[in-house]
């Protein structure tokens, strides 16, 4: 019988420590963990765990469980005495309003919250977060994992005094965590990217600093990627026993949650519940939400890395681009094994959609009725004048004519025997194309990030407009006092990409070729339609991939971007910059 199978009574003790992270670390290492271990060894308690918390002032929440009420009373009293010993000296003054401000809590709200002085001890009722961790059937296993996590993190805190050492240990733990949860690297990368992105929606501080945090992870990989990959390989072959014990428990817990989900006994999604388990492990280590985003991005980059980076301009048969091109060629002798697999058109599932889709005005072909030869001759890359406001009608016509459904025709193999034909050609009519619209100044649209839904001619909100200069710093062509492409006041930006992850099972290695071709077809159509509509536009292929994917809220792994297309308002007769002398890709 495991601890989770036995009836347990829980007691909760809160100890307030206003002396900073290092002092809280000391409290865990010198008082809480050794006392809890001794009490468990003596049989006074059967389980324990801790978390760090903020409401009411910074404090540790210590949980002790046992089967015997008298022994549990003694255990609580011994823990009280233990946590009162480490700090005989007075604490520095901590201003409640200043403390709460770091959590984006306004001063008037902060005044309504409770506040407890340094050293205050309070026993409170234990209130398990049953819904958060999956319901009554999953709470026992969750508490077992809390205990293992607490044992492990207390040991890590004891041996990692420096931030660098603790961050390294936290990365190690994360790499093993996702490996225990998933059987493939692809699943791990997807989960990590979603985990990082989630924080943008739940923490205002993280949202404001997200771009810098992601860039820091990229910089770490560029500077020390080879060393980190060697560390990752060593960890896989010779991880400490305590790490492996925790990872094994993570894998069991994830499997149990998924089984409960299949049986209809889980409140919530198993993978989302595991997010909470990881978050609380990082909480015990004293990591911030921004630390979690940094580590999630860093881990995803390491897992996704195909190996040590070659010379970017290497030109040999084993250069990655040449190797890919050779390996993805169709050949008569191997065509039997390269036959595309059957599949329906790709239907996008939007995990972070907000509200109801916005219906767009029907495309107006009359607005773009110029002869094709005249439109081709007039198309230019506009590097300035990309400003003003953009009307909803021209944007709707641009999307509908350039990337939408242009016809419905009879197709006997379909059920019903009709199919929608899009503006661009697509391999096997799979249509992996993704067009996202960053609407900054568009009549009739709230400033936000939208995905264009071509089959219904609607825009679905999927994110927010990034704060500050995130767009400017997403491409080397957008920055500087005199940028080569001025996007400072651009009313709308199109991100043209493809759902490569959904296309690859059908076309294998050829999928990337087909995806990029489709992106190119769609981008050219959008540029020509924008020309016919009198809108300024430019196609930019030279950008920082993950920075742009962050703005477009795509994962940069299965969902890729090929072009960024800033769209300006009509020129109204103003002189246009038509120089194509310098490439933007």
mmCIF file with all atom_site columns, N, CA, C and O in Angstrom, residues 348 350 357 435 451-460:
data_model
loop_
_atom_site.group_PDB
_atom_site.id
_atom_site.type_symbol
_atom_site.label_atom_id
_atom_site.label_alt_id
_atom_site.label_comp_id
_atom_site.label_asym_id
_atom_site.label_entity_id
_atom_site.label_seq_id
_atom_site.pdbx_PDB_ins_code
_atom_site.Cartn_x
_atom_site.Cartn_y
_atom_site.Cartn_z
_atom_site.occupancy
_atom_site.B_iso_or_equiv
_atom_site.pdbx_formal_charge
_atom_site.auth_seq_id
_atom_site.auth_comp_id
_atom_site.auth_asym_id
_atom_site.auth_atom_id
_atom_site.pdbx_PDB_model_num
ATOM 1  N N  . UNK A 1 348 ? -7.508  23.906 -39.019 1.00 0.00 ? 348 UNK A N  1
ATOM 2  C CA . UNK A 1 348 ? -6.765  24.454 -37.896 1.00 0.00 ? 348 UNK A CA 1
ATOM 3  C C  . UNK A 1 348 ? -7.578  24.382 -36.607 1.00 0.00 ? 348 UNK A C  1
ATOM 4  O O  . UNK A 1 348 ? -8.776  24.653 -36.591 1.00 0.00 ? 348 UNK A O  1
ATOM 5  N N  . UNK A 1 350 ? -7.480  26.115 -32.955 1.00 0.00 ? 350 UNK A N  1
ATOM 6  C CA . UNK A 1 350 ? -6.862  27.269 -32.301 1.00 0.00 ? 350 UNK A CA 1
ATOM 7  C C  . UNK A 1 350 ? -7.039  27.158 -30.792 1.00 0.00 ? 350 UNK A C  1
ATOM 8  O O  . UNK A 1 350 ? -8.145  27.303 -30.265 1.00 0.00 ? 350 UNK A O  1
ATOM 9  N N  . UNK A 1 357 ? -15.516 34.572 -33.698 1.00 0.00 ? 357 UNK A N  1
ATOM 10 C CA . UNK A 1 357 ? -14.832 35.093 -34.889 1.00 0.00 ? 357 UNK A CA 1
ATOM 11 C C  . UNK A 1 357 ? -15.492 36.374 -35.392 1.00 0.00 ? 357 UNK A C  1
ATOM 12 O O  . UNK A 1 357 ? -16.698 36.584 -35.223 1.00 0.00 ? 357 UNK A O  1
ATOM 13 N N  . UNK A 1 435 ? -2.333  32.244 -42.244 1.00 0.00 ? 435 UNK A N  1
ATOM 14 C CA . UNK A 1 435 ? -2.194  33.696 -42.383 1.00 0.00 ? 435 UNK A CA 1
ATOM 15 C C  . UNK A 1 435 ? -2.696  34.325 -41.090 1.00 0.00 ? 435 UNK A C  1
ATOM 16 O O  . UNK A 1 435 ? -3.869  34.172 -40.726 1.00 0.00 ? 435 UNK A O  1
ATOM 17 N N  . UNK A 1 451 ? -6.144  35.175 -36.541 1.00 0.00 ? 451 UNK A N  1
ATOM 18 C CA . UNK A 1 451 ? -5.880  34.219 -37.612 1.00 0.00 ? 451 UNK A CA 1
ATOM 19 C C  . UNK A 1 451 ? -7.016  34.318 -38.618 1.00 0.00 ? 451 UNK A C  1
ATOM 20 O O  . UNK A 1 451 ? -8.197  34.355 -38.244 1.00 0.00 ? 451 UNK A O  1
ATOM 21 N N  . UNK A 1 452 ? -6.638  34.359 -39.899 1.00 0.00 ? 452 UNK A N  1
ATOM 22 C CA . UNK A 1 452 ? -7.640  34.407 -40.958 1.00 0.00 ? 452 UNK A CA 1
ATOM 23 C C  . UNK A 1 452 ? -8.192  33.009 -41.179 1.00 0.00 ? 452 UNK A C  1
ATOM 24 O O  . UNK A 1 452 ? -7.434  32.042 -41.366 1.00 0.00 ? 452 UNK A O  1
ATOM 25 N N  . UNK A 1 453 ? -9.525  32.906 -41.142 1.00 0.00 ? 453 UNK A N  1
ATOM 26 C CA . UNK A 1 453 ? -10.210 31.635 -41.392 1.00 0.00 ? 453 UNK A CA 1
ATOM 27 C C  . UNK A 1 453 ? -10.767 31.677 -42.808 1.00 0.00 ? 453 UNK A C  1
ATOM 28 O O  . UNK A 1 453 ? -11.855 32.220 -43.051 1.00 0.00 ? 453 UNK A O  1
ATOM 29 N N  . UNK A 1 454 ? -10.032 31.127 -43.777 1.00 0.00 ? 454 UNK A N  1
ATOM 30 C CA . UNK A 1 454 ? -10.409 31.327 -45.177 1.00 0.00 ? 454 UNK A CA 1
ATOM 31 C C  . UNK A 1 454 ? -11.741 30.678 -45.546 1.00 0.00 ? 454 UNK A C  1
ATOM 32 O O  . UNK A 1 454 ? -12.466 31.192 -46.410 1.00 0.00 ? 454 UNK A O  1
ATOM 33 N N  . UNK A 1 455 ? -12.082 29.554 -44.926 1.00 0.00 ? 455 UNK A N  1
ATOM 34 C CA . UNK A 1 455 ? -13.286 28.834 -45.344 1.00 0.00 ? 455 UNK A CA 1
ATOM 35 C C  . UNK A 1 455 ? -14.568 29.545 -44.930 1.00 0.00 ? 455 UNK A C  1
ATOM 36 O O  . UNK A 1 455 ? -15.627 29.329 -45.514 1.00 0.00 ? 455 UNK A O  1
ATOM 37 N N  . UNK A 1 456 ? -14.478 30.393 -43.927 1.00 0.00 ? 456 UNK A N  1
ATOM 38 C CA . UNK A 1 456 ? -15.646 31.163 -43.491 1.00 0.00 ? 456 UNK A CA 1
ATOM 39 C C  . UNK A 1 456 ? -15.445 32.662 -43.685 1.00 0.00 ? 456 UNK A C  1
ATOM 40 O O  . UNK A 1 456 ? -16.368 33.440 -43.390 1.00 0.00 ? 456 UNK A O  1
ATOM 41 N N  . UNK A 1 457 ? -14.264 33.055 -44.152 1.00 0.00 ? 457 UNK A N  1
ATOM 42 C CA . UNK A 1 457 ? -13.922 34.459 -44.364 1.00 0.00 ? 457 UNK A CA 1
ATOM 43 C C  . UNK A 1 457 ? -14.158 35.253 -43.076 1.00 0.00 ? 457 UNK A C  1
ATOM 44 O O  . UNK A 1 457 ? -14.918 36.222 -43.019 1.00 0.00 ? 457 UNK A O  1
ATOM 45 N N  . UNK A 1 458 ? -13.458 34.820 -42.024 1.00 0.00 ? 458 UNK A N  1
ATOM 46 C CA . UNK A 1 458 ? -13.560 35.461 -40.725 1.00 0.00 ? 458 UNK A CA 1
ATOM 47 C C  . UNK A 1 458 ? -12.162 35.636 -40.133 1.00 0.00 ? 458 UNK A C  1
ATOM 48 O O  . UNK A 1 458 ? -11.208 34.995 -40.573 1.00 0.00 ? 458 UNK A O  1
ATOM 49 N N  . UNK A 1 459 ? -12.085 36.493 -39.132 1.00 0.00 ? 459 UNK A N  1
ATOM 50 C CA . UNK A 1 459 ? -10.877 36.644 -38.343 1.00 0.00 ? 459 UNK A CA 1
ATOM 51 C C  . UNK A 1 459 ? -11.156 36.153 -36.928 1.00 0.00 ? 459 UNK A C  1
ATOM 52 O O  . UNK A 1 459 ? -12.151 36.554 -36.320 1.00 0.00 ? 459 UNK A O  1
ATOM 53 N N  . UNK A 1 460 ? -10.286 35.285 -36.419 1.00 0.00 ? 460 UNK A N  1
ATOM 54 C CA . UNK A 1 460 ? -10.413 34.791 -35.056 1.00 0.00 ? 460 UNK A CA 1
ATOM 55 C C  . UNK A 1 460 ? -9.290  35.363 -34.210 1.00 0.00 ? 460 UNK A C  1
ATOM 56 O O  . UNK A 1 460 ? -8.112  35.182 -34.525 1.00 0.00 ? 460 UNK A O  1
#
